[in-house]
Coordinates of C-alpha atoms in Angstrom, one line a residue:
M1 CA -12.4 -24.3 -32.9
A2 CA -15.5 -24.9 -30.9
Q3 CA -18.3 -26.4 -32.8
G4 CA -22.0 -26.9 -32.1
S5 CA -25.1 -25.0 -31.3
S6 CA -23.2 -22.0 -30.1
S7 CA -22.2 -21.1 -33.6
W8 CA -23.5 -18.0 -35.3
T9 CA -25.5 -17.4 -38.4
T10 CA -23.3 -17.3 -41.5
T11 CA -25.1 -15.1 -44.0
T12 CA -22.6 -13.3 -46.2
M13 CA -22.3 -9.5 -46.4
E14 CA -23.1 -9.7 -50.1
Q15 CA -26.4 -11.5 -49.5
Q16 CA -27.5 -9.2 -46.7
W17 CA -26.9 -6.2 -49.0
T18 CA -28.9 -7.8 -51.8
S19 CA -31.8 -8.6 -49.4
R20 CA -31.8 -5.0 -48.3
C21 CA -32.0 -3.8 -51.9
G22 CA -35.3 -5.7 -52.2
S23 CA -36.8 -7.4 -55.2
T24 CA -37.5 -4.4 -57.3
A25 CA -35.7 -3.8 -60.6
T26 CA -33.2 -1.3 -59.2
L27 CA -29.5 -1.0 -59.0
C28 CA -28.3 -0.8 -55.4
E29 CA -24.7 0.2 -54.6
S30 CA -23.0 -2.5 -52.6
P31 CA -20.6 -1.8 -49.8
G32 CA -17.7 -2.8 -52.1
G33 CA -18.6 0.0 -54.5
S34 CA -20.0 -2.3 -57.2
S35 CA -23.6 -2.4 -58.3
T36 CA -25.8 -5.2 -57.2
S37 CA -28.6 -5.8 -59.6
S38 CA -31.8 -7.0 -58.1
T39 CA -34.1 -7.9 -61.0
T40 CA -36.2 -10.7 -59.5
S41 CA -39.5 -9.0 -60.2
L42 CA -38.7 -8.7 -63.9
K43 CA -38.2 -12.5 -64.2
Q44 CA -41.0 -14.7 -65.2
H45 CA -42.0 -17.6 -63.0
I46 CA -40.6 -20.8 -64.3
D47 CA -41.3 -24.4 -63.5
I48 CA -38.5 -25.8 -61.4
P49 CA -38.2 -29.5 -61.9
R50 CA -38.2 -31.6 -58.8
R51 CA -34.7 -33.0 -59.6
V52 CA -33.3 -29.5 -59.7
S53 CA -34.7 -28.4 -56.4
D54 CA -33.7 -31.7 -54.8
A55 CA -30.1 -31.4 -56.1
L56 CA -29.9 -27.8 -54.8
D57 CA -31.4 -28.8 -51.4
A58 CA -28.8 -31.6 -51.0
R59 CA -26.1 -28.9 -51.4
G60 CA -27.7 -26.5 -49.0
F61 CA -29.4 -24.1 -51.3
N62 CA -32.9 -22.7 -51.9
V63 CA -34.3 -21.9 -55.3
S64 CA -37.2 -19.5 -55.9
S65 CA -39.9 -19.8 -58.6
E66 CA -37.8 -17.4 -60.7
G67 CA -34.8 -19.7 -60.6
L68 CA -32.8 -17.6 -58.1
V69 CA -30.5 -19.7 -56.0
T70 CA -29.8 -18.6 -52.4
W71 CA -28.1 -20.0 -49.3
Q72 CA -30.0 -22.0 -46.8
V73 CA -29.3 -21.2 -43.1
G74 CA -26.6 -23.5 -42.0
S75 CA -25.8 -24.6 -45.6
R76 CA -23.0 -27.1 -45.5
S77 CA -21.6 -25.7 -48.8
H78 CA -21.0 -22.3 -47.2
P79 CA -17.3 -21.9 -46.2
R80 CA -18.3 -20.9 -42.7
N81 CA -19.9 -24.4 -42.3
W82 CA -17.2 -26.5 -43.9
S83 CA -15.9 -29.3 -41.8
L84 CA -13.2 -28.5 -39.2
L85 CA -10.7 -30.6 -41.2
R86 CA -11.4 -28.7 -44.4
K87 CA -11.1 -25.3 -42.8
S88 CA -8.0 -26.3 -40.8
Y89 CA -6.2 -27.4 -44.0
D90 CA -6.9 -24.2 -45.9
A91 CA -6.3 -21.9 -43.0
G92 CA -3.2 -23.7 -41.9
L93 CA -1.7 -23.6 -45.4
I94 CA -2.4 -19.9 -45.7
C95 CA -0.7 -19.2 -42.3
F96 CA 2.3 -21.3 -43.4
L97 CA 2.6 -19.4 -46.7
E98 CA 2.6 -16.1 -44.7
F99 CA 5.3 -17.5 -42.4
W100 CA 7.4 -18.8 -45.2
M101 CA 7.2 -15.9 -47.6
T102 CA 7.9 -13.4 -44.7
L103 CA 10.9 -15.5 -43.7
V104 CA 12.2 -15.3 -47.3
S105 CA 11.5 -11.5 -47.4
N106 CA 13.7 -10.9 -44.3
T107 CA 16.7 -12.9 -45.5
G108 CA 17.6 -9.9 -47.7
S109 CA 19.8 -8.1 -45.2
A110 CA 22.0 -11.1 -44.4
T111 CA 22.2 -12.4 -48.0
S112 CA 23.0 -8.9 -49.4
E113 CA 25.9 -8.6 -46.9
A114 CA 27.3 -12.0 -48.0
A115 CA 26.8 -11.3 -51.7
R116 CA 27.9 -7.6 -52.0
N117 CA 31.7 -8.4 -52.5
E118 CA 30.9 -11.0 -55.1
L119 CA 28.5 -8.7 -56.9
G120 CA 30.8 -5.7 -56.5
I121 CA 28.2 -3.4 -54.9
S122 CA 27.9 -1.2 -51.9
R123 CA 26.1 -2.2 -48.7
E124 CA 23.3 0.3 -49.5
M125 CA 22.9 -1.0 -53.0
G126 CA 22.7 -4.6 -51.7
V127 CA 20.0 -3.8 -49.2
F128 CA 18.1 -1.9 -51.9
C129 CA 18.2 -4.8 -54.4
F130 CA 17.6 -7.6 -51.8
V131 CA 15.2 -5.9 -49.4
T132 CA 13.7 -2.6 -50.6
V133 CA 12.6 -3.7 -54.0
Y134 CA 11.0 -6.7 -52.5
M135 CA 9.0 -4.6 -50.1
L136 CA 8.1 -2.1 -52.8
G137 CA 6.8 -5.0 -54.9
Q138 CA 4.7 -6.2 -51.9
A139 CA 3.3 -2.7 -51.5
F140 CA 2.1 -2.8 -55.2
G141 CA 0.8 -6.3 -54.9
G142 CA -1.0 -5.4 -51.7
L143 CA -3.1 -2.9 -53.6
V144 CA -3.9 -5.1 -56.7
L145 CA -4.4 -8.6 -55.4
P146 CA -7.0 -8.0 -52.7
P147 CA -9.7 -6.5 -55.1
M148 CA -8.8 -9.3 -57.5
A149 CA -9.5 -12.0 -54.9
E150 CA -12.7 -10.3 -53.7
S151 CA -14.0 -10.0 -57.3
F152 CA -12.9 -13.3 -58.8
G153 CA -12.1 -15.5 -55.8
G154 CA -8.7 -16.4 -54.3
R155 CA -8.0 -20.1 -54.7
T156 CA -6.6 -19.9 -58.3
I157 CA -4.6 -16.8 -57.4
Y158 CA -3.0 -18.6 -54.4
V159 CA -1.9 -21.4 -56.7
V160 CA -0.5 -19.1 -59.4
T161 CA 1.2 -16.6 -57.0
T162 CA 2.8 -19.4 -55.0
L163 CA 4.2 -21.1 -58.2
L164 CA 5.6 -17.8 -59.5
F165 CA 7.1 -17.0 -56.1
G166 CA 9.0 -20.3 -56.2
I167 CA 10.2 -19.6 -59.8
C168 CA 11.5 -16.2 -58.7
C169 CA 13.5 -17.8 -55.9
L170 CA 14.9 -20.4 -58.3
V171 CA 16.0 -17.8 -60.8
I172 CA 17.9 -15.9 -58.0
A173 CA 19.6 -19.2 -57.0
L174 CA 20.6 -20.2 -60.5
V175 CA 21.3 -16.7 -62.0
P176 CA 22.8 -14.7 -59.1
T177 CA 23.4 -11.5 -61.0
L178 CA 22.2 -8.1 -59.9
P179 CA 19.5 -7.5 -62.6
A180 CA 18.1 -11.0 -62.0
I181 CA 18.1 -10.5 -58.2
A182 CA 16.4 -7.0 -58.4
A183 CA 13.8 -8.1 -60.9
C184 CA 12.9 -11.4 -59.1
R185 CA 12.9 -9.9 -55.6
A186 CA 10.5 -7.2 -56.8
L187 CA 8.2 -9.7 -58.5
S188 CA 8.3 -12.2 -55.6
G189 CA 7.5 -9.3 -53.2
A190 CA 4.4 -8.5 -55.3
L191 CA 3.3 -12.1 -55.2
S192 CA 3.9 -12.4 -51.4
A193 CA 1.0 -9.9 -50.9
M194 CA -1.4 -12.9 -51.4
P195 CA -0.8 -14.4 -47.9
A196 CA 0.4 -11.1 -46.5
V197 CA -2.8 -9.2 -47.3
V198 CA -5.5 -11.3 -49.0
A199 CA -5.3 -13.9 -46.2
A200 CA -7.3 -11.6 -43.9
G201 CA -10.3 -11.9 -46.3
S202 CA -9.8 -15.6 -46.8
L203 CA -9.9 -16.2 -43.1
E204 CA -13.0 -14.0 -42.7
N205 CA -14.7 -16.1 -45.4
M206 CA -14.3 -19.3 -43.3
F207 CA -14.5 -18.1 -39.7
D208 CA -16.8 -15.9 -37.7
A209 CA -15.7 -13.2 -35.3
R210 CA -15.0 -15.7 -32.5
G211 CA -13.1 -18.1 -34.7
R212 CA -11.0 -15.3 -36.1
I213 CA -9.7 -14.5 -32.7
Y214 CA -7.2 -17.4 -32.9
L215 CA -6.8 -17.5 -36.7
I216 CA -5.8 -13.9 -37.2
H217 CA -3.4 -14.4 -34.3
L218 CA -1.8 -17.4 -35.8
W219 CA -1.5 -15.7 -39.1
I220 CA 0.3 -12.6 -37.6
S221 CA 2.4 -14.8 -35.2
G222 CA 3.6 -16.8 -38.2
A223 CA 4.7 -13.6 -40.0
V224 CA 6.7 -12.3 -36.9
L225 CA 8.2 -15.8 -36.4
G226 CA 9.4 -15.7 -40.0
L227 CA 10.9 -12.3 -39.4
A228 CA 12.8 -13.5 -36.3
L229 CA 14.1 -16.8 -37.9
A230 CA 15.2 -15.3 -41.2
P231 CA 18.4 -13.5 -40.1
P232 CA 20.1 -16.5 -38.3
I233 CA 19.0 -18.9 -41.0
A234 CA 20.3 -16.7 -43.9
T235 CA 23.5 -15.8 -42.0
Y236 CA 24.4 -19.4 -41.2
I237 CA 23.6 -20.7 -44.7
S238 CA 25.5 -17.9 -46.3
A239 CA 28.6 -18.5 -44.1
S240 CA 28.6 -22.2 -44.9
S241 CA 29.9 -24.0 -48.0
L242 CA 26.5 -23.8 -49.6
R243 CA 26.8 -19.9 -49.9
W244 CA 24.1 -17.4 -50.1
P245 CA 22.3 -18.6 -53.3
A246 CA 21.4 -21.8 -51.4
V247 CA 19.0 -19.6 -49.3
Y248 CA 16.9 -19.0 -52.4
A249 CA 17.3 -22.6 -53.7
I250 CA 15.8 -23.9 -50.4
A251 CA 13.1 -21.3 -50.6
A252 CA 12.2 -22.4 -54.1
I253 CA 12.0 -26.1 -53.1
V254 CA 9.7 -25.4 -50.1
T255 CA 7.5 -23.0 -52.2
F256 CA 7.1 -25.5 -55.0
A257 CA 5.9 -28.0 -52.4
C258 CA 3.4 -25.4 -51.2
T259 CA 2.1 -24.9 -54.7
L260 CA 1.1 -28.6 -54.8
L261 CA -0.6 -28.2 -51.5
C262 CA -2.5 -25.2 -52.8
L263 CA -4.0 -27.3 -55.5
L264 CA -6.0 -29.1 -52.7
M265 CA -7.4 -25.8 -51.4
E266 CA -11.1 -24.9 -52.0
E267 CA -12.4 -21.6 -53.1
S268 CA -13.7 -19.8 -50.0
R269 CA -15.2 -16.6 -51.4
P270 CA -19.0 -17.2 -50.6
S271 CA -20.2 -15.4 -53.8
Q272 CA -17.8 -17.5 -55.9
V273 CA -18.8 -20.7 -54.2
L274 CA -22.4 -19.9 -54.9
H275 CA -21.7 -19.3 -58.6
Q276 CA -19.6 -22.4 -58.9
Q277 CA -22.3 -24.6 -57.2
V278 CA -25.1 -23.2 -59.4
R279 CA -23.0 -23.9 -62.6
K280 CA -22.2 -27.4 -61.4
V281 CA -25.9 -28.2 -60.6
S282 CA -27.0 -26.7 -63.9
R283 CA -24.6 -29.0 -65.8
Q284 CA -25.5 -32.1 -63.8
V285 CA -29.3 -31.8 -64.1
G286 CA -29.3 -30.2 -67.6
F287 CA -31.2 -27.1 -66.5
D288 CA -29.9 -23.7 -67.6
Q289 CA -32.4 -21.4 -66.1
L290 CA -30.8 -21.0 -62.6
S291 CA -29.1 -17.8 -61.5
A292 CA -27.0 -17.1 -58.4
D293 CA -28.1 -14.6 -55.7
G294 CA -26.0 -11.5 -55.4
A295 CA -23.9 -9.5 -57.8
T296 CA -22.7 -11.1 -61.0
L297 CA -19.0 -11.4 -61.7
P298 CA -17.5 -8.2 -63.0
T299 CA -16.0 -7.9 -66.4
V300 CA -12.3 -6.8 -66.6
G301 CA -13.4 -3.3 -67.5
E302 CA -15.8 -3.1 -64.5
F303 CA -13.1 -4.5 -62.2
V304 CA -10.6 -1.8 -63.3
R305 CA -13.1 1.0 -63.0
T306 CA -14.5 0.1 -59.6
S307 CA -13.0 -2.7 -57.5
L308 CA -9.3 -2.1 -58.4
W309 CA -9.4 1.3 -56.7
Q310 CA -11.2 0.1 -53.6
P311 CA -8.1 -0.2 -51.3
I312 CA -7.1 3.4 -52.3
R313 CA -10.6 4.7 -51.5
L314 CA -10.6 2.9 -48.2
F315 CA -7.4 4.6 -47.1
T316 CA -9.3 7.9 -46.9
E317 CA -11.5 6.4 -44.1
P318 CA -10.4 7.7 -40.7
I319 CA -10.3 4.2 -39.1
V320 CA -8.2 2.7 -41.8
G321 CA -5.7 5.7 -41.9
A322 CA -5.2 5.7 -38.1
V323 CA -4.8 1.9 -37.8
S324 CA -2.5 1.7 -40.8
I325 CA 0.0 4.2 -39.6
M326 CA 0.3 2.7 -36.2
A327 CA 0.5 -1.0 -37.3
A328 CA 2.9 -0.3 -40.2
T329 CA 5.3 1.7 -38.1
V330 CA 5.5 -0.9 -35.3
Y331 CA 5.9 -3.8 -37.8
G332 CA 8.6 -1.9 -39.7
I333 CA 10.8 -1.8 -36.6
I334 CA 11.7 -5.5 -37.1
Y335 CA 13.0 -4.7 -40.6
L336 CA 14.9 -1.8 -39.1
F337 CA 16.4 -4.1 -36.5
S338 CA 17.6 -6.5 -39.3
E339 CA 20.2 -3.8 -40.1
A340 CA 20.6 -2.2 -36.6
L341 CA 21.0 -5.2 -34.4
P342 CA 24.1 -6.6 -36.1
T343 CA 25.7 -3.2 -35.8
I344 CA 25.0 -3.1 -32.0
Y345 CA 26.0 -6.7 -31.2
V346 CA 28.9 -7.0 -33.6
N347 CA 30.5 -3.6 -33.3
D348 CA 29.6 -2.6 -29.7
F349 CA 29.3 -5.9 -27.9
G350 CA 32.0 -7.7 -29.9
L351 CA 30.0 -10.7 -31.0
G352 CA 30.7 -12.6 -34.2
A353 CA 28.3 -12.2 -37.2
Q354 CA 26.7 -15.6 -36.6
P355 CA 26.2 -15.4 -32.8
A356 CA 24.9 -11.9 -33.3
S357 CA 22.2 -13.1 -35.7
L358 CA 20.9 -15.5 -33.0
V359 CA 19.8 -12.4 -31.1
F360 CA 16.7 -12.2 -33.4
L361 CA 15.4 -15.4 -31.8
A362 CA 14.7 -13.4 -28.7
I363 CA 12.0 -11.6 -30.6
A364 CA 10.3 -15.0 -31.3
L365 CA 10.3 -15.8 -27.6
G366 CA 7.6 -13.1 -27.1
I367 CA 5.2 -14.8 -29.4
P368 CA 3.9 -17.4 -26.9
L369 CA 3.0 -14.6 -24.5
T370 CA 0.5 -13.3 -27.0
F371 CA -1.8 -16.3 -26.5
L372 CA -2.7 -14.9 -23.1
P373 CA -4.8 -12.0 -24.4
R374 CA -6.6 -14.5 -26.7
I375 CA -7.9 -16.3 -23.7
Y376 CA -9.5 -13.0 -22.5
D377 CA -10.9 -12.3 -26.0
I378 CA -12.6 -15.8 -26.1
R379 CA -14.1 -15.2 -22.7
I380 CA -15.5 -11.8 -23.8
A381 CA -16.8 -13.4 -27.1
D382 CA -18.6 -16.1 -25.1
R383 CA -20.1 -13.6 -22.7
I384 CA -21.4 -11.4 -25.5
H385 CA -22.8 -14.4 -27.3
K386 CA -24.7 -15.5 -24.2
L387 CA -26.2 -12.0 -24.0
G388 CA -27.5 -12.6 -27.6
R389 CA -25.9 -9.5 -29.1
Q390 CA -23.6 -9.0 -32.0
M391 CA -19.9 -8.8 -31.2
E392 CA -18.4 -5.4 -32.1
P393 CA -14.9 -4.8 -33.4
E394 CA -14.0 -2.7 -30.2
D395 CA -14.7 -5.8 -28.0
K396 CA -11.4 -7.3 -29.1
L397 CA -9.1 -4.4 -28.6
M398 CA -7.8 -5.4 -25.2
G399 CA -4.6 -6.8 -26.7
F400 CA -3.9 -3.3 -28.2
Y401 CA -4.3 -1.6 -24.9
I402 CA -1.8 -4.0 -23.4
A403 CA 0.7 -4.0 -26.2
A404 CA 1.1 -0.3 -26.5
P405 CA 2.6 0.2 -23.0
V406 CA 4.5 -3.1 -23.2
L407 CA 6.2 -2.0 -26.5
A408 CA 7.0 1.4 -25.1
V409 CA 8.6 0.1 -21.9
S410 CA 10.5 -2.6 -23.8
L411 CA 12.0 0.0 -26.3
W412 CA 13.0 2.3 -23.4
W413 CA 14.5 -0.7 -21.7
F414 CA 16.4 -1.8 -24.8
A415 CA 17.6 1.8 -25.5
S416 CA 19.0 2.1 -22.0
T417 CA 21.0 -1.2 -22.0
V418 CA 23.1 -0.9 -25.1
P419 CA 26.4 0.9 -25.6
P420 CA 27.7 3.6 -25.6
L421 CA 25.3 4.7 -22.8
I422 CA 26.4 1.7 -20.7
Q423 CA 29.8 0.1 -21.7
T424 CA 30.2 -2.7 -19.2
I425 CA 26.7 -4.3 -19.2
S426 CA 26.1 -7.8 -20.4
P427 CA 24.3 -8.2 -23.8
W428 CA 21.7 -10.3 -22.1
A429 CA 20.3 -7.2 -20.4
S430 CA 19.2 -5.9 -23.8
I431 CA 18.4 -9.2 -25.4
T432 CA 15.8 -9.9 -22.7
S433 CA 13.9 -6.8 -23.7
L434 CA 13.6 -8.1 -27.3
A435 CA 11.1 -10.7 -26.2
L436 CA 8.8 -8.0 -25.0
I437 CA 9.3 -6.1 -28.2
G438 CA 8.3 -9.3 -30.1
F439 CA 5.2 -9.5 -27.9
G440 CA 4.3 -5.9 -28.7
V441 CA 4.8 -6.2 -32.5
V442 CA 2.6 -9.3 -32.7
E443 CA -0.1 -7.8 -30.6
F444 CA -0.2 -4.5 -32.5
D445 CA -0.4 -6.2 -35.9
N446 CA -2.7 -9.0 -34.7
V447 CA -5.3 -6.8 -32.9
L448 CA -5.3 -4.0 -35.4
S449 CA -5.5 -6.3 -38.5
G450 CA -8.3 -8.1 -36.7
Y451 CA -10.0 -4.8 -36.0
L452 CA -10.1 -3.9 -39.7
T453 CA -11.2 -7.4 -40.6
D454 CA -14.1 -7.3 -38.1
S455 CA -15.0 -3.7 -39.2
Y456 CA -15.1 -4.5 -43.0
T457 CA -16.0 -8.2 -42.9
S458 CA -16.3 -9.4 -46.5
Y459 CA -14.0 -6.7 -47.8
A460 CA -11.4 -7.3 -45.1
A461 CA -8.6 -7.8 -47.7
S462 CA -9.2 -4.4 -49.3
A463 CA -9.4 -2.8 -45.8
N464 CA -6.1 -4.3 -44.8
A465 CA -4.4 -3.3 -48.1
P466 CA -3.6 0.3 -47.1
M467 CA -2.0 -0.9 -43.8
A468 CA -0.1 -3.5 -45.8
F469 CA 1.0 -0.9 -48.3
L470 CA 2.4 1.4 -45.6
R471 CA 3.9 -1.5 -43.8
A472 CA 5.7 -2.6 -46.9
I473 CA 7.0 0.9 -47.8
L474 CA 8.3 1.5 -44.3
S475 CA 9.8 -2.0 -44.1
G476 CA 11.6 -1.3 -47.3
I477 CA 12.9 2.1 -46.3
F478 CA 13.9 1.3 -42.7
P479 CA 16.7 -1.2 -43.6
L480 CA 18.2 1.3 -46.1
I481 CA 18.5 4.0 -43.4
G482 CA 19.1 1.7 -40.4
R483 CA 22.9 1.6 -40.2
R484 CA 23.3 5.3 -41.1
L485 CA 20.6 6.4 -38.6
F486 CA 22.2 4.5 -35.8
S487 CA 25.7 5.7 -36.8
R488 CA 24.8 9.4 -37.0
M489 CA 22.4 9.6 -34.0
G490 CA 24.2 7.0 -31.9
N491 CA 22.6 3.7 -30.8
N492 CA 20.9 5.2 -27.7
N493 CA 19.5 8.3 -29.3
A494 CA 18.0 6.4 -32.3
L495 CA 16.4 3.9 -29.9
F496 CA 15.1 6.6 -27.6
M497 CA 13.4 8.2 -30.6
L498 CA 11.7 4.9 -31.4
A499 CA 10.7 4.5 -27.7
G500 CA 9.3 8.0 -27.7
L501 CA 7.2 7.2 -30.8
A502 CA 5.9 4.0 -29.1
T503 CA 5.0 6.1 -26.0
C504 CA 2.8 8.3 -28.2
F505 CA 1.0 5.2 -29.4
C506 CA 0.1 4.6 -25.7
G507 CA -1.9 7.9 -25.9
V508 CA -3.6 6.7 -29.1
A509 CA -4.6 3.5 -27.3
V510 CA -6.2 5.4 -24.5
W511 CA -8.0 7.6 -27.0
F512 CA -9.2 4.5 -28.9
A513 CA -10.6 3.0 -25.6
F514 CA -13.0 6.0 -25.3
Y515 CA -13.6 7.1 -28.9
G516 CA -12.7 4.1 -31.1
K517 CA -16.3 3.3 -31.9
Q518 CA -17.0 6.9 -32.9
L519 CA -14.0 6.9 -35.2
R520 CA -15.3 3.8 -36.8
Q521 CA -18.8 5.3 -37.2
R522 CA -17.2 8.3 -38.9
S523 CA -15.7 6.0 -41.5
P524 CA -18.6 5.7 -44.1
F525 CA -17.7 2.3 -45.4
A526 CA -17.1 0.7 -42.0
S527 CA -20.3 2.3 -40.6
E528 CA -22.2 0.9 -43.6
S529 CA -20.7 -2.6 -43.0
S530 CA -21.7 -2.3 -39.3
E531 CA -25.3 -1.4 -40.2
I532 CA -25.6 -4.4 -42.4
L533 CA -24.3 -6.7 -39.7
E534 CA -26.9 -5.3 -37.3
H535 CA -29.5 -6.8 -39.6
R536 CA -28.0 -10.2 -39.3
S537 CA -30.5 -12.8 -38.1
E538 CA -30.3 -14.0 -34.5
T539 CA -31.2 -17.5 -35.6
Y540 CA -28.7 -20.0 -34.4
L541 CA -27.8 -23.2 -36.2
D542 CA -28.8 -26.5 -34.7
E543 CA -26.1 -28.8 -33.3
K544 CA -25.9 -31.0 -36.3
S545 CA -25.3 -28.4 -39.0
G546 CA -23.7 -25.6 -36.9
K547 CA -20.1 -24.9 -37.3
V548 CA -17.8 -22.0 -36.4

């Protein structure tokens, strides 16, 4: 990430909202739906000892005569201004967790096929217990964990969820019975929502709109890479002497290692960082009359009444609903392919189960191509920055405009090059199109997740939760119906249906190009967030303290 004087002001959304409320003794409704109390005028002036103000200044904070602690511009304690090494470690670990947990999620189809004779279950029951319950768990976790992280911070939740995910994998490996598998896959799915959903908010905490161009991209690319690598890895391990439980034993070992790495993460929620620093300074200097700027931490009751329902409320916003349906459908295609592709390449092309699983690697080959639109996004970001105006979410939608027709063309191509429509064609004709499908899936999810993140800023996790919920539901249902759908409709007709749906998304992309901003402005919460960002100071950080 670029560093220096070109960085932008890093005032948090919570602070801006509090400043707009003023210093009167009123309750102002924050964008997140919780009340922000601004009671400065009711506080009596107190004498702030020099040692207290010096200690706060050294950490990058101001303190008022009422004892109210606020961020300094360019504060080194603010997550946006952490060192590049600090941010790279946390962001890199979050992206790896998303890659790894997504990989584990998509091993279900292959391991269920290997285990169904041993467990004495049908193929459909195997897919349900290994895949569907996992995704249903992720759908539930995607609604609960984001408001928890936004209210109480994410660092501790990352540690706990990663540890429990590893334990679930270990139980499956050691106790490979159907009840244990179903229960642990459901629980691990709920826990996987932390890097799958909350990560959007974590990255927003540390990086501005320009920095997030690459970080959101790496996060999504890691997920799709995990989806592509999972089938061959699970198939080859299951066919070896290690057998299918070894897939989850290996998953447990890697996840436990990640838990130890999570202990070295820092809390990145700005409001939580501010509260932590105020408490730390108060203890160090023995002064208990300091208070943190912004809303106080909610009680459990307040959290349940307000923040917990935030993702559900956001789903009613036009922008969230439209984006969620498109991104979830496209992402779910990969899970559908986890059942459909083996049918096509084993039954129709005559490949063995292990060589057929390698076909999924072609999807991963499309990922490097997705770095090209990021170059364009960076150039646009720099141009807008030089003009001195705030970057808007619609400024980074070019990848969506490219991905929509590429995905449609690649699906039509794939549908036209598999049996029974064409019997004598080489499998490579269809495999090549999978690389473009991979490109389209990454771009769809990357750009649209980034769009919601930029539109809802500090509440990006909750804004992405409805999309993640639909994505998980569809990803859980598609594998259940995949083989039956392709068997009853025929390979070509089923794929033509998907291609037709992707073609409709091209029309949506054109509509977004002309009316996307109006749709966002019709979404009350997104419009409110945008209005707050327009009040952001145009003050730039000096070269010494400025960071992305």
